[in-house]
Structure formats: C-alpha cells, structure tokens
PDB file of C-alpha atoms in Angstrom:
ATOM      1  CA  UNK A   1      21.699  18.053  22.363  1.00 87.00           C
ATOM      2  CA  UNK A   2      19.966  17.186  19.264  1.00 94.00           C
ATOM      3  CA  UNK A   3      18.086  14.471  18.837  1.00 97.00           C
ATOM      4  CA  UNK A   4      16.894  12.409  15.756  1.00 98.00           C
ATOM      5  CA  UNK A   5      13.280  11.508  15.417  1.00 98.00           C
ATOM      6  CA  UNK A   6      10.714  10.358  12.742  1.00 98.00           C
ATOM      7  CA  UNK A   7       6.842  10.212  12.514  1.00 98.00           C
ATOM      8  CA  UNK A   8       4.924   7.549  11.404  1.00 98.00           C
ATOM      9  CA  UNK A   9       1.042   6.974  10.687  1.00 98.00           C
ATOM     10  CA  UNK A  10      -0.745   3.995  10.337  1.00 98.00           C
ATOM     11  CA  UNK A  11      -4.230   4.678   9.120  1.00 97.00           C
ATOM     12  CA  UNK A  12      -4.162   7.960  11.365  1.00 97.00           C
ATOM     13  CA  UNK A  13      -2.842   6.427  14.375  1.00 97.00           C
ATOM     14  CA  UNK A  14       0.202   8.352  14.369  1.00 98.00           C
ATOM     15  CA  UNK A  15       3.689   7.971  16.254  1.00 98.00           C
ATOM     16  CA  UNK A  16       7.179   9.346  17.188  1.00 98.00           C
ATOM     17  CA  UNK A  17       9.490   7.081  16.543  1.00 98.00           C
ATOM     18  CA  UNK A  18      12.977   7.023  17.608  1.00 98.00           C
ATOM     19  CA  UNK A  19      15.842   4.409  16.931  1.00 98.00           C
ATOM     20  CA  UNK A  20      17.334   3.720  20.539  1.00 98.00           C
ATOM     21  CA  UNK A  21      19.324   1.063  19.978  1.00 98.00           C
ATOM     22  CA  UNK A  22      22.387   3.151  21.847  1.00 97.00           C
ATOM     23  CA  UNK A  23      19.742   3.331  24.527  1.00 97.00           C
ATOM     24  CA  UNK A  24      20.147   6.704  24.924  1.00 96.00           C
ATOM     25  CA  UNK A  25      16.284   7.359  25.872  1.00 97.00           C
ATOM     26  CA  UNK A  26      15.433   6.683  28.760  1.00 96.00           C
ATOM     27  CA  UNK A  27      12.472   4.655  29.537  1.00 96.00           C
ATOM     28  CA  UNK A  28      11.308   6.551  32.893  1.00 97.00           C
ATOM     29  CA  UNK A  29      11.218   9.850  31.736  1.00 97.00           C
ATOM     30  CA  UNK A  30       7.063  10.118  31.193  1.00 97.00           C
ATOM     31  CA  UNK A  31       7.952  13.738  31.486  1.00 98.00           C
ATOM     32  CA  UNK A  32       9.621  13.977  28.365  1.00 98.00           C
ATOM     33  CA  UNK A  33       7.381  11.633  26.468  1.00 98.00           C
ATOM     34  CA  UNK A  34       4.255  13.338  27.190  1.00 98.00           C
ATOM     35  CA  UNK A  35       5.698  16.558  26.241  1.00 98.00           C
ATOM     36  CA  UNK A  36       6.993  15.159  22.423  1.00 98.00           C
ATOM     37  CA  UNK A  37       3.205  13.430  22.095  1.00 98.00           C
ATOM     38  CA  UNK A  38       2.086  17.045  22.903  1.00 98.00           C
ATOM     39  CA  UNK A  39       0.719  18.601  19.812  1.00 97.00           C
ATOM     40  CA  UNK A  40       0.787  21.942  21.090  1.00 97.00           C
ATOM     41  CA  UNK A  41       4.042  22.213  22.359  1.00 97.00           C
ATOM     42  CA  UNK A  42       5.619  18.715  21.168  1.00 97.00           C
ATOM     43  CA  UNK A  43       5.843  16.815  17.648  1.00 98.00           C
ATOM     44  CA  UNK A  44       2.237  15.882  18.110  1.00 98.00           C
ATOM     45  CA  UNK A  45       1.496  11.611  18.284  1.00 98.00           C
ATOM     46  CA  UNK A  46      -0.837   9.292  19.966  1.00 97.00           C
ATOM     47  CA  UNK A  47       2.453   7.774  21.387  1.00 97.00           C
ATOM     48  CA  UNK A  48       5.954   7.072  21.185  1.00 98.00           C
ATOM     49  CA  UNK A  49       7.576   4.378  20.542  1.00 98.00           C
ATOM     50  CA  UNK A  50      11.475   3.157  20.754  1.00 98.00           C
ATOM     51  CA  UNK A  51      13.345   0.722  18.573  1.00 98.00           C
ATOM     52  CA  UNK A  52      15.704  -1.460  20.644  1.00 98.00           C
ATOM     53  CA  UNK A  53      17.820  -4.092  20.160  1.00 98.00           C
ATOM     54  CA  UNK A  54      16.924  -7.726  21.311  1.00 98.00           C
ATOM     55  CA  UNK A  55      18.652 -10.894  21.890  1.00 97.00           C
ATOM     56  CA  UNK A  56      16.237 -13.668  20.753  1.00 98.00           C
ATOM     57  CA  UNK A  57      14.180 -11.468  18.186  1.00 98.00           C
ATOM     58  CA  UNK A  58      15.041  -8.631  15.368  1.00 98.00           C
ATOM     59  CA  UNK A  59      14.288  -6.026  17.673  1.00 98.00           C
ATOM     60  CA  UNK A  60      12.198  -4.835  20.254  1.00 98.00           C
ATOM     61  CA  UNK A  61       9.412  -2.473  20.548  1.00 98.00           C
ATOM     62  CA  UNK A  62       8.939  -0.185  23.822  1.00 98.00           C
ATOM     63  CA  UNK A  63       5.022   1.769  23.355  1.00 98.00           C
ATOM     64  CA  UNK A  64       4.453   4.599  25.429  1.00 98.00           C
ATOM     65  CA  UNK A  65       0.629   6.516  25.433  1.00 96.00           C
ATOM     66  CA  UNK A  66       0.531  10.060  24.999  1.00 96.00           C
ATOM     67  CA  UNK A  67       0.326  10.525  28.510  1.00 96.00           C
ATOM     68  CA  UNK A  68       3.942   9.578  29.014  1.00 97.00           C
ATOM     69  CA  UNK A  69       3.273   5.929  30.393  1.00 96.00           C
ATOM     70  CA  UNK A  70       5.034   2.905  28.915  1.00 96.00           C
ATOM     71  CA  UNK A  71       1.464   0.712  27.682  1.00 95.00           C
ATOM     72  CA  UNK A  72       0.146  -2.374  26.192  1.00 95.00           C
ATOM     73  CA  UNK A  73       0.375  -3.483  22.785  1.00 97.00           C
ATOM     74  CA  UNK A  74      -0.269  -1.102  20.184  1.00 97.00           C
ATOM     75  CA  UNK A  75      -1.349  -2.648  16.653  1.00 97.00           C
ATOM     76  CA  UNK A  76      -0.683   0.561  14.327  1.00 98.00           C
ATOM     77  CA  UNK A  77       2.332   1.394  16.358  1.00 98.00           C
ATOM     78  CA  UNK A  78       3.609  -2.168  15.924  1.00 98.00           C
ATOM     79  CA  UNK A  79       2.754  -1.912  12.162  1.00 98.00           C
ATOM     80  CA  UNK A  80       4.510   1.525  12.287  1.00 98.00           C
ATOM     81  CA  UNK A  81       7.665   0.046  13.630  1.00 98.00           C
ATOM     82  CA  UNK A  82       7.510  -2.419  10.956  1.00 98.00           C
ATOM     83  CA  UNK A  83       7.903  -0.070   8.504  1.00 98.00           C
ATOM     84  CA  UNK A  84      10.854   1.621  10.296  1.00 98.00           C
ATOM     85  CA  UNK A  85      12.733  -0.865  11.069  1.00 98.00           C
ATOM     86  CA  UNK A  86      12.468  -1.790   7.355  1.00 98.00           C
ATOM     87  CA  UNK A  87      13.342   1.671   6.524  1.00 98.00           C
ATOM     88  CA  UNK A  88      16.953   1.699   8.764  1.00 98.00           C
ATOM     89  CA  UNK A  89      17.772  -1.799   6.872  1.00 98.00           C
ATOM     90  CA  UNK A  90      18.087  -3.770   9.763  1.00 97.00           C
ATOM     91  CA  UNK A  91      15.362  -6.481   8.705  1.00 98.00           C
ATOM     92  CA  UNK A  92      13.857  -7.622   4.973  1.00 97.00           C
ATOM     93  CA  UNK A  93      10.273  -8.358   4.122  1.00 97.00           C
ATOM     94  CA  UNK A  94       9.818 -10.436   6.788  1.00 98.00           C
ATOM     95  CA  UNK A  95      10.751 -10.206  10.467  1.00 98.00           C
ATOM     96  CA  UNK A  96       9.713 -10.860  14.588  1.00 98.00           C
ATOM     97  CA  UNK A  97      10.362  -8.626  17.028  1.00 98.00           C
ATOM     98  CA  UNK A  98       9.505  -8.132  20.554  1.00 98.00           C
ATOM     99  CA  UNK A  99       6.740  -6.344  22.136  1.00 98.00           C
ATOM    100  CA  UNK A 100       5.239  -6.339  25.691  1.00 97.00           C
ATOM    101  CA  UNK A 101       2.912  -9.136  25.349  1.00 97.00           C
ATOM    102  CA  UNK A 102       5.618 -11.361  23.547  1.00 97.00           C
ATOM    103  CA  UNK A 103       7.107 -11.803  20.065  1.00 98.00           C
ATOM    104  CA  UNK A 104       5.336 -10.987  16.769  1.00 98.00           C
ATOM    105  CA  UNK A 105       6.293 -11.615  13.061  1.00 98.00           C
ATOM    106  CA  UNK A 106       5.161  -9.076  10.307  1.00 98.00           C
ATOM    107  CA  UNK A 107       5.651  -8.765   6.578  1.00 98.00           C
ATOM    108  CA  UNK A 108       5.679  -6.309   4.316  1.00 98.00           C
ATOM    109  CA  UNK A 109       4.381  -6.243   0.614  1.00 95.00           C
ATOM    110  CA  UNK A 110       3.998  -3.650  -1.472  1.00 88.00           C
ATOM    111  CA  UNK A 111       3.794  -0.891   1.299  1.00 86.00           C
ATOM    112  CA  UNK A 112       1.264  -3.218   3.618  1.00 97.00           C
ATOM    113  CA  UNK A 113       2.427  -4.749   6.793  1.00 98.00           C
ATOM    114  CA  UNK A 114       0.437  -7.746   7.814  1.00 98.00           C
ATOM    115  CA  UNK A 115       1.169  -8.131  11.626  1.00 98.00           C
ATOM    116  CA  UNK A 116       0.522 -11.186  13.142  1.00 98.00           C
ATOM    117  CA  UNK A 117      -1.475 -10.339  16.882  1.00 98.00           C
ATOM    118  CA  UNK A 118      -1.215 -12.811  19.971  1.00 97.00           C
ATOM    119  CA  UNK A 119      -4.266 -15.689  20.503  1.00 98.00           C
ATOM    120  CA  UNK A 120      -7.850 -14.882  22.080  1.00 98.00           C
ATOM    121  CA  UNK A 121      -8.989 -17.730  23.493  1.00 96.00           C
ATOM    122  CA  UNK A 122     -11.518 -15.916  26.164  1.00 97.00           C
ATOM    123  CA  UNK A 123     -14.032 -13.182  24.914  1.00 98.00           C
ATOM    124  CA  UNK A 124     -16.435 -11.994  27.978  1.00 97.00           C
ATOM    125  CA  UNK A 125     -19.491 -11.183  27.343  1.00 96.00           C
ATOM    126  CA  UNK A 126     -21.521  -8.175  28.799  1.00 91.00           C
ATOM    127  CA  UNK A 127     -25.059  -7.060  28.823  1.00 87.00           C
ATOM    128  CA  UNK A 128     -24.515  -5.142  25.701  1.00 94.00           C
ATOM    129  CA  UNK A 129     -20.955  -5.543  24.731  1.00 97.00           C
ATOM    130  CA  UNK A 130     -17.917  -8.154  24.262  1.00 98.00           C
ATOM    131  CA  UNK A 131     -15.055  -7.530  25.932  1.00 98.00           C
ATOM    132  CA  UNK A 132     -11.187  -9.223  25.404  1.00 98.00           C
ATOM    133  CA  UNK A 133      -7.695  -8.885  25.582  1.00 97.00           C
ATOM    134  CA  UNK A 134      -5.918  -8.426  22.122  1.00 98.00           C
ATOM    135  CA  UNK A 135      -2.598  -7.078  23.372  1.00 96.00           C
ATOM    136  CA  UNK A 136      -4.180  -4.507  24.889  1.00 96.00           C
ATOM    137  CA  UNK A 137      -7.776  -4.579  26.537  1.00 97.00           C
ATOM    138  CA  UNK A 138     -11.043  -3.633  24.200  1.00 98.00           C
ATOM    139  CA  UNK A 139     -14.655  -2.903  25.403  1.00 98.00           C
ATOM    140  CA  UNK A 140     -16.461  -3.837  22.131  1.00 98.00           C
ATOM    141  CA  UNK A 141     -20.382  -2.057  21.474  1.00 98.00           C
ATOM    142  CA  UNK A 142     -22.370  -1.926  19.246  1.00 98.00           C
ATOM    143  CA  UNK A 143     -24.429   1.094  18.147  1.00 98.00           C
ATOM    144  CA  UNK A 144     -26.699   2.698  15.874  1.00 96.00           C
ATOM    145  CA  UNK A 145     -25.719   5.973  14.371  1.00 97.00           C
ATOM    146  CA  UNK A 146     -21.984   5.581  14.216  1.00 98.00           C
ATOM    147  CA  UNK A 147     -21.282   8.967  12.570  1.00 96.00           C
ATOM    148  CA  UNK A 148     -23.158  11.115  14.987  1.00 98.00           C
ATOM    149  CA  UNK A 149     -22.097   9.295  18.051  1.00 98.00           C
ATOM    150  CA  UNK A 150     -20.453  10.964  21.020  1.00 98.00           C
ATOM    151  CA  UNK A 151     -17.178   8.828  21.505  1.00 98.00           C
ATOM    152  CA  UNK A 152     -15.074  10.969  23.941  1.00 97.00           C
ATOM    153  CA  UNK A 153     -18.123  11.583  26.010  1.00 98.00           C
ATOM    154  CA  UNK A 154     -19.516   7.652  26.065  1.00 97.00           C
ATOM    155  CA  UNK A 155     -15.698   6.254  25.562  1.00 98.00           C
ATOM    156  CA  UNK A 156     -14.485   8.061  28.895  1.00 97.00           C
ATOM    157  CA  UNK A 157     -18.245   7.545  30.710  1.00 97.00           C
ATOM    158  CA  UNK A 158     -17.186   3.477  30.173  1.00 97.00           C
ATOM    159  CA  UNK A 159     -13.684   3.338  30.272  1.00 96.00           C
ATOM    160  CA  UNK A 160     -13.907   5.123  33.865  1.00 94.00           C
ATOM    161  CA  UNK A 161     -16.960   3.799  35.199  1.00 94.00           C
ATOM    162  CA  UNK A 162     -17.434   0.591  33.959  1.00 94.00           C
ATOM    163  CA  UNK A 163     -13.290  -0.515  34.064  1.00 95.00           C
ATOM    164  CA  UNK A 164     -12.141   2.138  36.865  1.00 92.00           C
ATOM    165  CA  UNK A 165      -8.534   3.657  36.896  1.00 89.00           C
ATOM    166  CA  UNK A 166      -6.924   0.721  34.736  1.00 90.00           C
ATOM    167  CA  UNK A 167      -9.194   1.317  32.108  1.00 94.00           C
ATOM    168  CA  UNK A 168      -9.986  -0.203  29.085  1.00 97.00           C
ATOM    169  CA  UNK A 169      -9.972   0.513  25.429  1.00 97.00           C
ATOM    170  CA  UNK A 170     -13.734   1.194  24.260  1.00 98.00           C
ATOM    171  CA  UNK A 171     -14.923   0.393  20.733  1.00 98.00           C
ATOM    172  CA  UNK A 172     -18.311   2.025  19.090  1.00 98.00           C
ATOM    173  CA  UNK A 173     -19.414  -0.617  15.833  1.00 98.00           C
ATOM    174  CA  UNK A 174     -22.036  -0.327  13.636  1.00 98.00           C
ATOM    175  CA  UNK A 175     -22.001  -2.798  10.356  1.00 97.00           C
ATOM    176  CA  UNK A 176     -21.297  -0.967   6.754  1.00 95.00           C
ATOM    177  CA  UNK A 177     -22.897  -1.748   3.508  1.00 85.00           C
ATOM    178  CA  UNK A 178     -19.693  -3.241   1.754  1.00 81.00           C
ATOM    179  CA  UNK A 179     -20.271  -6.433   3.996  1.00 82.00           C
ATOM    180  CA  UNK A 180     -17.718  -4.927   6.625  1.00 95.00           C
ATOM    181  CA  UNK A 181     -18.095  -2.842   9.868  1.00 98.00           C
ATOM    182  CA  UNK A 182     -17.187   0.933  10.955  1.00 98.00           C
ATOM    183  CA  UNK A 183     -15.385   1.592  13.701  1.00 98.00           C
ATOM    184  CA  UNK A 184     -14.818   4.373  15.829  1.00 98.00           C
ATOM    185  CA  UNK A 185     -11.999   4.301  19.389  1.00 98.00           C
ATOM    186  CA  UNK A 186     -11.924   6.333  22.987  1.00 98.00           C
ATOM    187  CA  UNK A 187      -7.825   4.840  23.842  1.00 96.00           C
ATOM    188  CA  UNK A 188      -7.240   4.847  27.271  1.00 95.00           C
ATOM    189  CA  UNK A 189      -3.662   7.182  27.680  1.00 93.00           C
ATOM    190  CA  UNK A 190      -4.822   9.427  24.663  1.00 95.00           C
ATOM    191  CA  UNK A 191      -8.127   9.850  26.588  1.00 95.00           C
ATOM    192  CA  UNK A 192      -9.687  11.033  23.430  1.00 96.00           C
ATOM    193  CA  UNK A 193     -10.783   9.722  19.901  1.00 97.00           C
ATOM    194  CA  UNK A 194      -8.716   8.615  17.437  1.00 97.00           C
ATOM    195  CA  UNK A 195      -8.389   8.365  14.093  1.00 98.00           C
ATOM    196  CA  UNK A 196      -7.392   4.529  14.186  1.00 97.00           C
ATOM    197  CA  UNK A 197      -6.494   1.936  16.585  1.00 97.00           C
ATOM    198  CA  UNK A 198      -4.624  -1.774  15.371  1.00 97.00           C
ATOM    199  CA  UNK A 199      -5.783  -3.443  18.625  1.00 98.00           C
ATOM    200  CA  UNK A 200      -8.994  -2.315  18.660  1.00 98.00           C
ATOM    201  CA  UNK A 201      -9.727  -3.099  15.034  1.00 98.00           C
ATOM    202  CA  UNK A 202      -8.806  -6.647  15.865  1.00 98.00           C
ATOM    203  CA  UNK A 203     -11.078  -6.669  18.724  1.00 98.00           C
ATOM    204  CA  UNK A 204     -13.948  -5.993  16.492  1.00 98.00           C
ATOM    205  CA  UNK A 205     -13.351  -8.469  14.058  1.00 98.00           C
ATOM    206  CA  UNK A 206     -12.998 -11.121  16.675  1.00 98.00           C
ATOM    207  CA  UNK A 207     -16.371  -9.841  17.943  1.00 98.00           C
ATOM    208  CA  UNK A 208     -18.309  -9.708  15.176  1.00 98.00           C
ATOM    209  CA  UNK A 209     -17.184 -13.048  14.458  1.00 97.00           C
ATOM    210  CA  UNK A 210     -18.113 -14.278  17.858  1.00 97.00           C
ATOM    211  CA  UNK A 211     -21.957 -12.586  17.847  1.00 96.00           C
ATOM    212  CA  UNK A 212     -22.408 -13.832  14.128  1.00 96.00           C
ATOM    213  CA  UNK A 213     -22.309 -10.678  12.557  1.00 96.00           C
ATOM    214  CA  UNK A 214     -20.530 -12.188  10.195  1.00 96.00           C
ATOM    215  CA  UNK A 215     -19.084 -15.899   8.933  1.00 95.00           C
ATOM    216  CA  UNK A 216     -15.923 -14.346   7.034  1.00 96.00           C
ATOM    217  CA  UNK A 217     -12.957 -15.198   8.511  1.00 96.00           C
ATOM    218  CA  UNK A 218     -11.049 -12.018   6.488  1.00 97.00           C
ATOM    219  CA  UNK A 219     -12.851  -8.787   7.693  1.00 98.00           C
ATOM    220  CA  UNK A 220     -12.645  -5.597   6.515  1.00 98.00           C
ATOM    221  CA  UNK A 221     -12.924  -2.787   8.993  1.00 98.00           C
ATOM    222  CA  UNK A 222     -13.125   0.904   7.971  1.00 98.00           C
ATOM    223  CA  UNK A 223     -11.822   3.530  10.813  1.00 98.00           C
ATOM    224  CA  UNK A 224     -11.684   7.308  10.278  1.00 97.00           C
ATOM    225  CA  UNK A 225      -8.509   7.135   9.278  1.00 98.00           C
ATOM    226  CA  UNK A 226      -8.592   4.276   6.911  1.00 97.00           C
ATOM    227  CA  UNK A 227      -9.256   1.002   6.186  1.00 97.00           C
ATOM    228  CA  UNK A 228      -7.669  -2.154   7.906  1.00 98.00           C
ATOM    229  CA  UNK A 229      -8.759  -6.094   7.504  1.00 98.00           C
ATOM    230  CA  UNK A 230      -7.970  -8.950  10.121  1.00 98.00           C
ATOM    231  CA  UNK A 231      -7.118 -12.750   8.757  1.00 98.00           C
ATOM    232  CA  UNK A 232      -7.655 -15.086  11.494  1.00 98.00           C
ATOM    233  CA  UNK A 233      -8.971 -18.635  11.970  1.00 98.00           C
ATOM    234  CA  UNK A 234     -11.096 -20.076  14.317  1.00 97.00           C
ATOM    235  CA  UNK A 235     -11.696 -23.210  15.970  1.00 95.00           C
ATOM    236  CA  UNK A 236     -13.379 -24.339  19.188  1.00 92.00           C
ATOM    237  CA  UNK A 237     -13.774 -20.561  20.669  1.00 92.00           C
ATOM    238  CA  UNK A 238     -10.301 -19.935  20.179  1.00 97.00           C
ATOM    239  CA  UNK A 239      -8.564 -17.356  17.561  1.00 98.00           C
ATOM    240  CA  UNK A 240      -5.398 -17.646  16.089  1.00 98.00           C
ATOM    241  CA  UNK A 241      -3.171 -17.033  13.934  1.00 98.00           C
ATOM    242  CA  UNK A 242      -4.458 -13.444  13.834  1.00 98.00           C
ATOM    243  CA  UNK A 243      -3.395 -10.903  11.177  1.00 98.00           C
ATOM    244  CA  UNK A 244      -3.776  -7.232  11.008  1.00 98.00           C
ATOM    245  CA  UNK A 245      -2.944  -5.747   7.660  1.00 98.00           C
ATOM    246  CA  UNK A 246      -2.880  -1.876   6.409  1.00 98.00           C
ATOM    247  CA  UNK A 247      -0.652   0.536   5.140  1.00 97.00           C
ATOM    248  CA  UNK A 248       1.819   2.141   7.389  1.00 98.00           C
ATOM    249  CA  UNK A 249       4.034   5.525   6.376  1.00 97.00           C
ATOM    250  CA  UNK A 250       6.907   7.861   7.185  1.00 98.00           C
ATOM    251  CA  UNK A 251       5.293  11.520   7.811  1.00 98.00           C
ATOM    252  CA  UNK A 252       9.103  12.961   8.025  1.00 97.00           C
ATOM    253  CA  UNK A 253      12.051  13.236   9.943  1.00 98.00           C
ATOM    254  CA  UNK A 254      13.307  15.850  12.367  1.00 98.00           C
ATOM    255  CA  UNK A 255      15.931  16.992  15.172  1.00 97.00           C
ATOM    256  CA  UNK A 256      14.912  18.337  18.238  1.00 96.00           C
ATOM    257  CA  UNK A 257      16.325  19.425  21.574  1.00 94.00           C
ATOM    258  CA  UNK A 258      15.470  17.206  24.752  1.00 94.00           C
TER     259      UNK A 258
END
C-alpha cells in the first residue's frame, strides 16, 4: 500500500519523517529503513525518524541511522521533528516530547527551533581530544586545516579503532574568524560525512568551552550545511540547561510503496 512520508533538513542533516501515531511502522524492520535512507534506491536521508504518540509528553520521537538501526539522540532530527509536529498541529510554539535519552522541550520562533539537550556533567579528556555524551557519544579534535581535511578517512580510522564496534561520533574543529568555530562530522550509522550534526555541534561548544577556547557561553558553530549556536550555562564542571538553535525545513511530501 501507499504510504505517506515527508523530508525534512536541518542545516543539511536531512530526514524521512513519517507520522506513526497508528503505529503502523514497525520498529524492527531495519530492512525497510535502510532501504528508504538509501539515496540510490530509497528517498535518500541520514535517518528516519517516527512520530508517536506518548502518555506523559506531546509525543515521542523514535531515530533510526541510515543503516536501519534504531540510535541515540539525534539533535537536527529532534529539531526536525519539532518542526513537524508543529506542521500536523498537534503542538504550538512550545512543546516536550520524548526521545531515547528522556524528555526534551523545544520552541519555535520565527522558523528556529531552540531544542533544549540533556546535562553533561563528565567530559573525558584524551591525549588530543575531549570526549562526552550529549545524547549521543562525540569524539571532539581539534585540527588545523579544516577544509582540506580527510573526515571519512580519519572519522572511520577513530571511530573503529579508537571506540571499536559501538563506535562513537567523531568531530574535526578548527576556530573561525567571526569569534566561532567550524565544524566538520564522520556519524557512526551514516559511516560517512555529513553535512550537519545537532549532537555533535553541541559537543563542540561544550568543548571549546571546557579547553578555554572560548569564555562565551552562546557559541556560534558553522557546519557545511549551515550555521547552528548552543546557549548553555555552566557551573562547577557541569552544563545545563543546554540549547541548540537553527532553522529546520520541510523538503516535500511523498507516497511510496513499502
């Protein structure tokens, strides 16, 4: 039969979204969600994600990678899902849903969604690199020569030797001159570059925080796909009330068979 979908982007990072509150998808068929991420022979996304109703929350958010496997928290998906959920009418300006790693609130003004991410209280630090849990795990670097830097090659050399199967998220940072920092993302389940990643942007900002890069407590950070800034305050090594805020947009809306 025919099935409803819509695409969304967040700075890049882009999605299929489907409203399953029928439940109607089914949640272990990585089969199927590999092949609609496919961009070949599929819709084409860095993931999938499912609106679903909740009992304590407006609704819940299921993430699945590109590979087909249900994941971790996804910041531009959860910004994405934001927007959708606004779009069917189910929730105003402001809202909390439900994700894997617990309940989030979000608002949305004037086509921005400020998300609000869980606590870091525990950033590790590594010979040449930070490394923390923002939903989803992040490998944070450094480097010189941001532009010309081999991600997929360096991003898969870490995220399989240095983290093994599980993986990890692995973020390449180099500091811009507008007082903010580039970023550039291998994700773990796309195992590739891409354009954006919410979680991984946060990461960063945290980081740069925590080495002194900067004293700002609002950062900007500019991805390939566009630009993203993290509110956050800090006291006694610990993070919180952590805000990730871009623009996130419907691409269109389709059928297809599955």
């Amino acid at each position: 039969m025919k099935n409803t979908f819509y695409k969304y982007q967040g700075t890049g990072n882009d999605f299929v979204m489907i409203d399953n509150r029928n439940g109607d998808f089914s949640h272990t068929d990585n089969t199927l969600v590999a092949h609609l991420c496919d961009r070949r022979f599929g819709i084409g996304a860095d993931g999938l994600i499912l609106l679903e109703n909740d009992d304590d929350t407006d609704f819940r958010m299921v993430y699945f990678n590109a590979d087909g496997n249900e994941s971790t928290m996804c910041g531009n998906g959860g910004r994405c899902i934001v927007a959708f959920a606004h779009f069917l009418g189910i929730v105003d300006d402001e809202m909390e849903f439900m994700a894997i790693d617990g309940p989030h609130k979000a608002l949305i003004q004037g086509g921005m969604v400020s998300l609000k991410m869980q606590d870091v209280s525990e950033i590790k630090e590594k010979s040449n690199a930070l490394f923390m849990n923002t939903g989803s795990p992040h490998h944070v670097q450094m480097v010189e020569g941001l532009k010309q830097y081999d991600v997929k090659k360096e991003g898969a050399r870490l995220r399989y030797g240095v983290y093994g199967e599980k993986g990890s998220n692995i973020n390449f940072v180099e500091a811009n001159t507008t007082n903010g920092f580039n970023i550039r993302t291998y994700e773990r389940g796309v195992e590739d570059e891409t354009l954006s990643c919410g979680t991984g942007v946060t990461a960063v900002a945290l980081a740069m925080h925590h080495l002194g890069k900067t004293s700002a407590n609002q950062i900007a950070i500019s991805a390939l796909g566009g630009n993203l800034s993290v509110d956050f305050k800090y006291n006694n090594g610990s993070y919180t009330d952590i805000y990730l805020k871009g623009a996130a947009k419907q691409v269109f809306k389709g059928e297809m068979e599955w």
